[in-house]
């Protein structure tokens, strides 16, 4: 769609967008539509497995770049595509493609306001996904290469963020971490938000426990599988990732553990309604969108005792159960007690819901993001 842009127009860049699944793929289209509803034109550039979709959002001009191609070729195409799209643009909002967007800003004539949202530490995450056999010479060589490659990645992403006028993160701990990368980075906290529904679900609960997560090592989904095996309770594992095969092996064909793979946001909402307890045992989080979703459906939450999770409940620190993931027997006991107490489930769920209503309402948080985006100072 090639239409004349409005006087005030936003260019959004993102690595994933529907039909992709994930936090940014949920937030970006909603934020884009929010901007449109407030009278702004929106143009969007994303990577995509499919570049020609029959159904697109007619109010947003979407440019899709083929994801699976030689990486440096794709990067160059993306930079030039973003730079061309910046002509006549007033604001740039990046929720991914940080380096490509930063290069386009630096080497184009764009002089408007730019805002980048960083939702995690991509360098740390990539390092966790790399593995090398430590006992071999080749493995040791790989470890050295990974170390220096990681340092280069850190320099590149830090340089990228510096090119934007404003940097934002959804959580306080993540903002502190990103700010420590350079004294040139001043990171503002704009929290994630979720849509608050008035639905009061009265249907049957299909699952005792639910996990919504990428299946990667630092998410510790194996803890939930272990607990389900010990308690012989039902568990829904929503998500996909490199640990899928290992987790299925751990479940040992337990029919009460269901691996549901990647699900759409609407499908996740249904699954949350049909579950009793939300579990998240991550070593590290920015601000979990799935946690906020679970809270909006009044689910009691059992969470790893990390600052990012505690920060969500700072106004009511006892509205969730926080655990040390090393103490698996204690976690198992706490979850057993929770599953056997409808009163505790109702109490924790209602308190979680009140926190989301006050602090994480989607409309309020998107308004905060828009205000930061259109700042002219």
mmCIF file of C-alpha atoms in Angstrom:
data_model
loop_
_atom_site.group_PDB
_atom_site.id
_atom_site.type_symbol
_atom_site.label_atom_id
_atom_site.label_comp_id
_atom_site.label_asym_id
_atom_site.label_seq_id
_atom_site.Cartn_x
_atom_site.Cartn_y
_atom_site.Cartn_z
ATOM 1 C CA UNK A 1 0.000 0.000 0.000
ATOM 2 C CA UNK A 2 1.571 3.283 -1.117
ATOM 3 C CA UNK A 3 -0.423 6.108 0.375
ATOM 4 C CA UNK A 4 0.378 9.718 1.111
ATOM 5 C CA UNK A 5 1.607 9.949 4.680
ATOM 6 C CA UNK A 6 -0.051 12.156 7.291
ATOM 7 C CA UNK A 7 1.703 15.284 8.582
ATOM 8 C CA UNK A 8 2.788 13.412 11.725
ATOM 9 C CA UNK A 9 3.982 9.914 10.896
ATOM 10 C CA UNK A 10 5.734 7.197 12.902
ATOM 11 C CA UNK A 11 8.048 4.565 11.444
ATOM 12 C CA UNK A 12 8.105 1.381 13.554
ATOM 13 C CA UNK A 13 10.838 -1.245 13.144
ATOM 14 C CA UNK A 14 10.593 -4.705 14.664
ATOM 15 C CA UNK A 15 12.161 -8.115 14.218
ATOM 16 C CA UNK A 16 8.885 -10.000 14.680
ATOM 17 C CA UNK A 17 5.289 -9.171 13.829
ATOM 18 C CA UNK A 18 2.125 -11.256 13.335
ATOM 19 C CA UNK A 19 1.765 -13.994 12.247
ATOM 20 C CA UNK A 20 4.945 -14.367 14.353
ATOM 21 C CA UNK A 21 4.359 -15.014 18.042
ATOM 22 C CA UNK A 22 6.037 -13.377 21.028
ATOM 23 C CA UNK A 23 6.010 -10.305 23.248
ATOM 24 C CA UNK A 24 6.997 -7.749 20.547
ATOM 25 C CA UNK A 25 4.615 -9.391 18.067
ATOM 26 C CA UNK A 26 1.843 -8.786 20.592
ATOM 27 C CA UNK A 27 2.836 -5.267 21.658
ATOM 28 C CA UNK A 28 3.842 -3.684 18.333
ATOM 29 C CA UNK A 29 0.547 -4.074 16.405
ATOM 30 C CA UNK A 30 -1.411 -2.839 19.415
ATOM 31 C CA UNK A 31 0.858 0.155 19.874
ATOM 32 C CA UNK A 32 0.721 0.887 16.158
ATOM 33 C CA UNK A 33 -3.057 0.817 16.231
ATOM 34 C CA UNK A 34 -3.048 3.012 19.336
ATOM 35 C CA UNK A 35 -0.975 5.612 17.467
ATOM 36 C CA UNK A 36 -3.368 5.454 14.508
ATOM 37 C CA UNK A 37 -6.342 5.982 16.823
ATOM 38 C CA UNK A 38 -4.615 9.140 18.077
ATOM 39 C CA UNK A 39 -4.321 10.606 14.593
ATOM 40 C CA UNK A 40 -0.787 9.547 13.647
ATOM 41 C CA UNK A 41 0.204 7.830 10.427
ATOM 42 C CA UNK A 42 2.090 4.571 10.966
ATOM 43 C CA UNK A 43 4.546 2.814 8.666
ATOM 44 C CA UNK A 44 6.087 -0.471 9.817
ATOM 45 C CA UNK A 45 9.113 -2.524 8.726
ATOM 46 C CA UNK A 46 9.566 -6.088 9.948
ATOM 47 C CA UNK A 47 11.323 -9.335 9.189
ATOM 48 C CA UNK A 48 8.954 -12.072 8.132
ATOM 49 C CA UNK A 49 8.857 -15.676 6.983
ATOM 50 C CA UNK A 50 6.058 -14.631 4.624
ATOM 51 C CA UNK A 51 6.418 -11.417 2.646
ATOM 52 C CA UNK A 52 3.125 -11.404 0.742
ATOM 53 C CA UNK A 53 0.158 -11.791 3.055
ATOM 54 C CA UNK A 54 -3.388 -11.500 1.761
ATOM 55 C CA UNK A 55 -4.716 -9.937 4.954
ATOM 56 C CA UNK A 56 -2.893 -6.975 6.460
ATOM 57 C CA UNK A 57 -3.846 -4.117 8.765
ATOM 58 C CA UNK A 58 -5.129 -1.497 6.292
ATOM 59 C CA UNK A 59 -4.489 1.379 8.711
ATOM 60 C CA UNK A 60 -0.763 0.583 8.954
ATOM 61 C CA UNK A 61 1.593 0.493 5.969
ATOM 62 C CA UNK A 62 3.583 -2.738 6.417
ATOM 63 C CA UNK A 63 6.840 -3.584 4.654
ATOM 64 C CA UNK A 64 8.043 -7.159 5.147
ATOM 65 C CA UNK A 65 11.635 -8.263 4.560
ATOM 66 C CA UNK A 66 12.352 -11.946 3.996
ATOM 67 C CA UNK A 67 13.840 -13.353 7.181
ATOM 68 C CA UNK A 68 15.619 -16.417 5.821
ATOM 69 C CA UNK A 69 18.421 -15.174 3.579
ATOM 70 C CA UNK A 70 22.164 -14.646 3.947
ATOM 71 C CA UNK A 71 22.455 -12.614 7.144
ATOM 72 C CA UNK A 72 24.683 -9.780 5.892
ATOM 73 C CA UNK A 73 22.588 -9.482 2.721
ATOM 74 C CA UNK A 74 19.440 -9.235 4.818
ATOM 75 C CA UNK A 75 21.060 -6.667 7.107
ATOM 76 C CA UNK A 76 22.051 -4.424 4.185
ATOM 77 C CA UNK A 77 18.588 -4.715 2.622
ATOM 78 C CA UNK A 78 17.022 -3.851 5.951
ATOM 79 C CA UNK A 79 19.212 -0.776 6.518
ATOM 80 C CA UNK A 80 18.472 0.602 3.051
ATOM 81 C CA UNK A 81 14.755 -0.183 3.362
ATOM 82 C CA UNK A 82 14.556 1.650 6.708
ATOM 83 C CA UNK A 83 16.573 4.606 5.381
ATOM 84 C CA UNK A 84 14.267 4.977 2.366
ATOM 85 C CA UNK A 85 11.179 4.691 4.557
ATOM 86 C CA UNK A 86 12.436 7.525 6.805
ATOM 87 C CA UNK A 87 11.776 10.116 4.127
ATOM 88 C CA UNK A 88 8.981 12.339 5.376
ATOM 89 C CA UNK A 89 8.870 10.556 8.745
ATOM 90 C CA UNK A 90 8.503 12.577 11.963
ATOM 91 C CA UNK A 91 9.221 9.865 14.557
ATOM 92 C CA UNK A 92 10.984 6.499 14.685
ATOM 93 C CA UNK A 93 10.097 3.779 17.183
ATOM 94 C CA UNK A 94 12.294 0.670 17.281
ATOM 95 C CA UNK A 95 11.194 -2.516 19.043
ATOM 96 C CA UNK A 96 13.897 -4.599 17.379
ATOM 97 C CA UNK A 97 16.296 -4.388 14.406
ATOM 98 C CA UNK A 98 18.334 -2.078 16.644
ATOM 99 C CA UNK A 99 21.561 -2.041 14.636
ATOM 100 C CA UNK A 100 19.836 -1.709 11.270
ATOM 101 C CA UNK A 101 17.622 1.121 12.507
ATOM 102 C CA UNK A 102 20.545 2.903 14.177
ATOM 103 C CA UNK A 103 22.596 2.751 10.982
ATOM 104 C CA UNK A 104 19.687 4.149 8.993
ATOM 105 C CA UNK A 105 19.268 7.009 11.492
ATOM 106 C CA UNK A 106 22.986 7.782 11.488
ATOM 107 C CA UNK A 107 23.477 7.799 7.730
ATOM 108 C CA UNK A 108 20.146 9.228 6.542
ATOM 109 C CA UNK A 109 18.744 12.748 6.642
ATOM 110 C CA UNK A 110 16.268 11.865 9.395
ATOM 111 C CA UNK A 111 16.130 14.606 12.045
ATOM 112 C CA UNK A 112 12.978 13.689 13.938
ATOM 113 C CA UNK A 113 12.582 12.165 17.394
ATOM 114 C CA UNK A 114 13.614 8.518 17.837
ATOM 115 C CA UNK A 115 12.784 6.040 20.590
ATOM 116 C CA UNK A 116 14.031 2.493 21.106
ATOM 117 C CA UNK A 117 12.456 -0.087 23.409
ATOM 118 C CA UNK A 118 14.778 -2.846 24.605
ATOM 119 C CA UNK A 119 13.026 -5.780 26.250
ATOM 120 C CA UNK A 120 16.021 -7.895 27.242
ATOM 121 C CA UNK A 121 19.752 -8.382 26.901
ATOM 122 C CA UNK A 122 20.162 -9.992 23.455
ATOM 123 C CA UNK A 123 23.915 -10.477 23.907
ATOM 124 C CA UNK A 124 23.468 -12.410 27.158
ATOM 125 C CA UNK A 125 20.613 -14.441 25.665
ATOM 126 C CA UNK A 126 22.665 -15.424 22.622
ATOM 127 C CA UNK A 127 25.564 -16.433 24.855
ATOM 128 C CA UNK A 128 23.248 -18.742 26.803
ATOM 129 C CA UNK A 129 22.125 -20.406 23.584
ATOM 130 C CA UNK A 130 25.695 -21.135 22.468
ATOM 131 C CA UNK A 131 27.369 -24.312 23.612
ATOM 132 C CA UNK A 132 30.784 -25.838 23.034
ATOM 133 C CA UNK A 133 32.299 -29.116 24.323
ATOM 134 C CA UNK A 134 34.632 -27.871 27.107
ATOM 135 C CA UNK A 135 36.861 -30.972 27.161
ATOM 136 C CA UNK A 136 38.127 -30.694 23.595
ATOM 137 C CA UNK A 137 40.666 -28.339 22.041
ATOM 138 C CA UNK A 138 38.045 -27.311 19.491
ATOM 139 C CA UNK A 139 35.600 -26.622 22.298
ATOM 140 C CA UNK A 140 38.091 -24.391 24.098
ATOM 141 C CA UNK A 141 38.803 -22.530 20.865
ATOM 142 C CA UNK A 142 35.071 -22.029 20.358
ATOM 143 C CA UNK A 143 34.770 -20.653 23.883
ATOM 144 C CA UNK A 144 37.463 -18.046 23.172
ATOM 145 C CA UNK A 145 35.798 -17.093 19.874
ATOM 146 C CA UNK A 146 32.406 -16.791 21.597
ATOM 147 C CA UNK A 147 33.949 -14.580 24.301
ATOM 148 C CA UNK A 148 35.373 -12.066 21.832
ATOM 149 C CA UNK A 149 32.332 -12.268 19.585
ATOM 150 C CA UNK A 150 30.154 -11.479 22.600
ATOM 151 C CA UNK A 151 32.269 -8.414 23.386
ATOM 152 C CA UNK A 152 31.862 -7.219 19.792
ATOM 153 C CA UNK A 153 28.103 -7.787 19.972
ATOM 154 C CA UNK A 154 27.941 -5.754 23.194
ATOM 155 C CA UNK A 155 29.790 -2.854 21.566
ATOM 156 C CA UNK A 156 27.498 -2.954 18.534
ATOM 157 C CA UNK A 157 24.246 -2.980 20.464
ATOM 158 C CA UNK A 158 25.484 -0.273 22.840
ATOM 159 C CA UNK A 159 26.492 1.909 19.876
ATOM 160 C CA UNK A 160 23.088 1.231 18.318
ATOM 161 C CA UNK A 161 21.141 2.368 21.375
ATOM 162 C CA UNK A 162 23.225 5.544 21.673
ATOM 163 C CA UNK A 163 22.036 6.636 18.207
ATOM 164 C CA UNK A 164 18.447 7.027 19.464
ATOM 165 C CA UNK A 165 17.161 10.116 21.265
ATOM 166 C CA UNK A 166 15.477 8.057 23.972
ATOM 167 C CA UNK A 167 15.923 4.503 25.284
ATOM 168 C CA UNK A 168 13.238 2.711 27.260
ATOM 169 C CA UNK A 169 12.948 -0.644 29.033
ATOM 170 C CA UNK A 170 9.888 -2.268 30.641
ATOM 171 C CA UNK A 171 11.511 -3.035 34.005
ATOM 172 C CA UNK A 172 13.666 -1.224 36.546
ATOM 173 C CA UNK A 173 16.380 -3.904 36.764
ATOM 174 C CA UNK A 174 16.654 -4.156 33.000
ATOM 175 C CA UNK A 175 16.878 -0.361 32.724
ATOM 176 C CA UNK A 176 19.740 -0.345 35.270
ATOM 177 C CA UNK A 177 21.532 -3.125 33.413
ATOM 178 C CA UNK A 178 21.237 -1.408 30.022
ATOM 179 C CA UNK A 179 22.304 1.914 31.540
ATOM 180 C CA UNK A 180 25.480 0.281 32.842
ATOM 181 C CA UNK A 181 26.644 -0.476 29.306
ATOM 182 C CA UNK A 182 27.558 3.180 28.678
ATOM 183 C CA UNK A 183 27.412 6.505 30.508
ATOM 184 C CA UNK A 184 25.800 7.866 27.324
ATOM 185 C CA UNK A 185 22.691 5.742 27.902
ATOM 186 C CA UNK A 186 19.892 7.236 29.994
ATOM 187 C CA UNK A 187 17.187 4.592 30.100
ATOM 188 C CA UNK A 188 13.590 5.441 31.009
ATOM 189 C CA UNK A 189 11.227 2.811 32.411
ATOM 190 C CA UNK A 190 7.932 2.427 30.563
ATOM 191 C CA UNK A 191 6.218 -0.684 31.821
ATOM 192 C CA UNK A 192 4.449 -3.237 29.690
ATOM 193 C CA UNK A 193 0.684 -3.283 29.890
ATOM 194 C CA UNK A 194 -2.107 -5.713 29.131
ATOM 195 C CA UNK A 195 -5.676 -5.314 28.051
ATOM 196 C CA UNK A 196 -7.986 -5.610 31.056
ATOM 197 C CA UNK A 197 -11.117 -7.636 30.377
ATOM 198 C CA UNK A 198 -14.235 -7.736 32.537
ATOM 199 C CA UNK A 199 -14.857 -11.399 31.828
ATOM 200 C CA UNK A 200 -15.466 -13.579 34.877
ATOM 201 C CA UNK A 201 -14.645 -17.104 33.710
ATOM 202 C CA UNK A 202 -16.822 -19.786 35.263
ATOM 203 C CA UNK A 203 -15.792 -22.728 33.091
ATOM 204 C CA UNK A 204 -13.808 -25.847 33.927
ATOM 205 C CA UNK A 205 -10.105 -25.609 34.710
ATOM 206 C CA UNK A 206 -8.300 -28.029 32.395
ATOM 207 C CA UNK A 207 -4.793 -27.514 33.783
ATOM 208 C CA UNK A 208 -3.454 -27.309 37.319
ATOM 209 C CA UNK A 209 -0.299 -25.469 36.240
ATOM 210 C CA UNK A 210 0.614 -23.428 33.174
ATOM 211 C CA UNK A 211 3.942 -22.140 31.866
ATOM 212 C CA UNK A 212 4.090 -19.659 28.984
ATOM 213 C CA UNK A 213 7.692 -19.304 27.883
ATOM 214 C CA UNK A 214 10.368 -19.746 25.291
ATOM 215 C CA UNK A 215 11.879 -23.149 25.937
ATOM 216 C CA UNK A 216 15.426 -22.016 26.672
ATOM 217 C CA UNK A 217 17.727 -22.913 29.522
ATOM 218 C CA UNK A 218 17.382 -19.775 31.656
ATOM 219 C CA UNK A 219 13.592 -20.111 31.793
ATOM 220 C CA UNK A 220 13.960 -23.287 33.915
ATOM 221 C CA UNK A 221 10.811 -24.903 32.540
ATOM 222 C CA UNK A 222 12.268 -28.223 33.700
ATOM 223 C CA UNK A 223 11.364 -27.191 37.265
ATOM 224 C CA UNK A 224 7.660 -27.087 36.347
ATOM 225 C CA UNK A 225 7.883 -30.448 34.561
ATOM 226 C CA UNK A 226 9.586 -31.993 37.598
ATOM 227 C CA UNK A 227 6.867 -30.688 39.921
ATOM 228 C CA UNK A 228 4.081 -31.964 37.653
ATOM 229 C CA UNK A 229 5.688 -35.406 37.642
ATOM 230 C CA UNK A 230 6.034 -35.450 41.444
ATOM 231 C CA UNK A 231 2.534 -34.193 42.184
ATOM 232 C CA UNK A 232 0.886 -36.041 39.297
ATOM 233 C CA UNK A 233 -0.865 -32.810 38.362
ATOM 234 C CA UNK A 234 -1.671 -31.461 34.903
ATOM 235 C CA UNK A 235 0.699 -28.975 33.279
ATOM 236 C CA UNK A 236 0.346 -26.944 30.089
ATOM 237 C CA UNK A 237 3.685 -25.912 28.557
ATOM 238 C CA UNK A 238 3.036 -23.132 26.053
ATOM 239 C CA UNK A 239 5.950 -22.152 23.839
ATOM 240 C CA UNK A 240 8.715 -23.578 21.710
ATOM 241 C CA UNK A 241 12.491 -23.527 21.697
ATOM 242 C CA UNK A 242 15.701 -25.575 21.729
ATOM 243 C CA UNK A 243 14.863 -27.343 24.995
ATOM 244 C CA UNK A 244 11.627 -28.892 23.715
ATOM 245 C CA UNK A 245 13.140 -32.361 23.094
ATOM 246 C CA UNK A 246 14.880 -32.474 26.499
ATOM 247 C CA UNK A 247 11.727 -31.386 28.316
ATOM 248 C CA UNK A 248 9.634 -34.020 26.561
ATOM 249 C CA UNK A 249 12.218 -36.623 27.538
ATOM 250 C CA UNK A 250 12.043 -35.407 31.146
ATOM 251 C CA UNK A 251 8.240 -35.662 31.093
ATOM 252 C CA UNK A 252 8.737 -39.308 30.085
ATOM 253 C CA UNK A 253 5.459 -39.515 28.159
ATOM 254 C CA UNK A 254 3.504 -38.310 31.197
ATOM 255 C CA UNK A 255 0.001 -37.804 29.723
ATOM 256 C CA UNK A 256 -0.687 -35.033 32.224
ATOM 257 C CA UNK A 257 2.091 -32.831 30.797
ATOM 258 C CA UNK A 258 0.928 -31.184 27.571
ATOM 259 C CA UNK A 259 3.414 -29.512 25.232
ATOM 260 C CA UNK A 260 1.281 -27.132 23.217
ATOM 261 C CA UNK A 261 3.990 -25.373 21.212
ATOM 262 C CA UNK A 262 3.674 -21.799 19.987
ATOM 263 C CA UNK A 263 0.192 -20.370 20.415
ATOM 264 C CA UNK A 264 -1.416 -17.128 19.319
ATOM 265 C CA UNK A 265 -2.186 -14.463 21.896
ATOM 266 C CA UNK A 266 -5.897 -15.332 21.768
ATOM 267 C CA UNK A 267 -5.103 -19.015 22.285
ATOM 268 C CA UNK A 268 -2.892 -18.172 25.267
ATOM 269 C CA UNK A 269 -5.705 -16.133 26.807
ATOM 270 C CA UNK A 270 -8.012 -19.156 26.566
ATOM 271 C CA UNK A 271 -5.394 -21.433 28.124
ATOM 272 C CA UNK A 272 -4.799 -19.005 30.986
ATOM 273 C CA UNK A 273 -8.531 -18.881 31.712
ATOM 274 C CA UNK A 274 -8.538 -22.674 31.846
ATOM 275 C CA UNK A 275 -5.601 -22.972 34.276
ATOM 276 C CA UNK A 276 -5.361 -22.756 38.057
ATOM 277 C CA UNK A 277 -1.778 -21.593 38.746
ATOM 278 C CA UNK A 278 0.758 -19.689 36.622
ATOM 279 C CA UNK A 279 4.412 -20.684 37.067
ATOM 280 C CA UNK A 280 7.527 -18.812 35.994
ATOM 281 C CA UNK A 281 10.945 -19.932 37.236
ATOM 282 C CA UNK A 282 13.270 -17.785 35.090
ATOM 283 C CA UNK A 283 16.797 -16.802 36.083
ATOM 284 C CA UNK A 284 16.303 -13.569 34.180
ATOM 285 C CA UNK A 285 13.418 -11.437 32.863
ATOM 286 C CA UNK A 286 12.890 -7.921 31.525
ATOM 287 C CA UNK A 287 9.211 -7.686 32.370
ATOM 288 C CA UNK A 288 7.258 -10.782 31.450
ATOM 289 C CA UNK A 289 4.215 -10.059 29.288
ATOM 290 C CA UNK A 290 2.826 -13.546 29.973
ATOM 291 C CA UNK A 291 3.040 -12.860 33.726
ATOM 292 C CA UNK A 292 0.914 -9.736 33.301
ATOM 293 C CA UNK A 293 -1.537 -11.694 31.169
ATOM 294 C CA UNK A 294 -1.861 -14.336 33.873
ATOM 295 C CA UNK A 295 -2.404 -11.676 36.529
ATOM 296 C CA UNK A 296 -5.116 -10.018 34.406
ATOM 297 C CA UNK A 297 -7.017 -13.321 34.472
ATOM 298 C CA UNK A 298 -6.686 -13.506 38.275
ATOM 299 C CA UNK A 299 -4.313 -16.453 38.306
ATOM 300 C CA UNK A 300 -2.224 -17.014 41.431
ATOM 301 C CA UNK A 301 1.450 -16.857 40.461
ATOM 302 C CA UNK A 302 4.446 -18.877 41.659
ATOM 303 C CA UNK A 303 7.601 -17.076 40.553
ATOM 304 C CA UNK A 304 11.370 -17.218 40.820
ATOM 305 C CA UNK A 305 12.701 -14.822 43.417
ATOM 306 C CA UNK A 306 14.366 -12.391 41.011
ATOM 307 C CA UNK A 307 14.154 -8.598 41.124
ATOM 308 C CA UNK A 308 12.266 -8.303 37.829
ATOM 309 C CA UNK A 309 9.439 -10.459 39.214
ATOM 310 C CA UNK A 310 9.417 -8.832 42.647
ATOM 311 C CA UNK A 311 9.263 -5.394 41.052
ATOM 312 C CA UNK A 312 5.874 -6.246 39.537
ATOM 313 C CA UNK A 313 4.500 -6.944 43.032
ATOM 314 C CA UNK A 314 6.248 -4.168 44.920
ATOM 315 C CA UNK A 315 2.948 -2.629 46.074
ATOM 316 C CA UNK A 316 1.784 -5.996 47.451
ATOM 317 C CA UNK A 317 4.766 -8.289 47.941
ATOM 318 C CA UNK A 318 2.615 -11.141 49.246
ATOM 319 C CA UNK A 319 0.277 -11.225 46.255
ATOM 320 C CA UNK A 320 2.495 -13.906 44.671
ATOM 321 C CA UNK A 321 4.587 -16.807 45.921
ATOM 322 C CA UNK A 322 8.312 -16.253 45.344
ATOM 323 C CA UNK A 323 10.635 -19.237 45.403
ATOM 324 C CA UNK A 324 14.295 -20.157 45.193
ATOM 325 C CA UNK A 325 14.470 -22.445 42.180
ATOM 326 C CA UNK A 326 17.252 -24.468 43.813
ATOM 327 C CA UNK A 327 14.810 -25.569 46.545
ATOM 328 C CA UNK A 328 12.691 -27.888 44.425
ATOM 329 C CA UNK A 329 11.201 -29.855 47.308
ATOM 330 C CA UNK A 330 10.043 -26.633 48.942
ATOM 331 C CA UNK A 331 8.535 -25.389 45.658
ATOM 332 C CA UNK A 332 6.733 -28.689 45.208
ATOM 333 C CA UNK A 333 5.289 -28.437 48.718
ATOM 334 C CA UNK A 334 4.154 -24.825 48.231
ATOM 335 C CA UNK A 335 2.446 -25.626 44.932
ATOM 336 C CA UNK A 336 0.793 -28.706 46.429
ATOM 337 C CA UNK A 337 -0.639 -26.574 49.238
ATOM 338 C CA UNK A 338 -1.798 -23.939 46.738
ATOM 339 C CA UNK A 339 -3.549 -26.472 44.498
ATOM 340 C CA UNK A 340 -5.351 -27.848 47.540
ATOM 341 C CA UNK A 341 -6.587 -24.439 48.688
ATOM 342 C CA UNK A 342 -9.259 -22.715 46.619
ATOM 343 C CA UNK A 343 -9.269 -19.881 49.159
ATOM 344 C CA UNK A 344 -5.553 -19.159 48.675
ATOM 345 C CA UNK A 345 -5.900 -19.383 44.890
ATOM 346 C CA UNK A 346 -8.774 -16.885 44.946
ATOM 347 C CA UNK A 347 -6.976 -14.514 47.321
ATOM 348 C CA UNK A 348 -3.690 -14.411 45.384
ATOM 349 C CA UNK A 349 -5.487 -14.221 42.046
ATOM 350 C CA UNK A 350 -7.660 -11.278 43.074
ATOM 351 C CA UNK A 351 -4.696 -9.381 44.503
ATOM 352 C CA UNK A 352 -2.722 -9.956 41.297
ATOM 353 C CA UNK A 353 -5.618 -8.671 39.235
ATOM 354 C CA UNK A 354 -5.820 -5.469 41.306
ATOM 355 C CA UNK A 355 -2.099 -4.798 40.716
ATOM 356 C CA UNK A 356 -2.531 -5.132 36.947
ATOM 357 C CA UNK A 357 -5.567 -2.843 36.948
ATOM 358 C CA UNK A 358 -3.657 -0.110 38.792
ATOM 359 C CA UNK A 359 -0.142 -0.409 37.389
ATOM 360 C CA UNK A 360 -0.199 -2.283 34.082
ATOM 361 C CA UNK A 361 -3.271 -1.139 32.194
ATOM 362 C CA UNK A 362 -2.382 -1.292 28.491
ATOM 363 C CA UNK A 363 -4.003 2.011 27.530
ATOM 364 C CA UNK A 364 -2.178 3.959 30.263
ATOM 365 C CA UNK A 365 1.208 2.419 29.474
ATOM 366 C CA UNK A 366 0.831 3.038 25.724
ATOM 367 C CA UNK A 367 -0.001 6.641 26.508
ATOM 368 C CA UNK A 368 3.290 6.841 28.445
ATOM 369 C CA UNK A 369 5.164 5.402 25.456
ATOM 370 C CA UNK A 370 3.540 7.818 23.018
ATOM 371 C CA UNK A 371 4.429 10.802 25.211
ATOM 372 C CA UNK A 372 8.069 9.730 25.223
ATOM 373 C CA UNK A 373 8.022 9.130 21.480
ATOM 374 C CA UNK A 374 6.735 12.599 20.575
ATOM 375 C CA UNK A 375 8.997 14.490 22.994
ATOM 376 C CA UNK A 376 10.873 17.261 21.223
ATOM 377 C CA UNK A 377 13.436 18.178 23.838
#
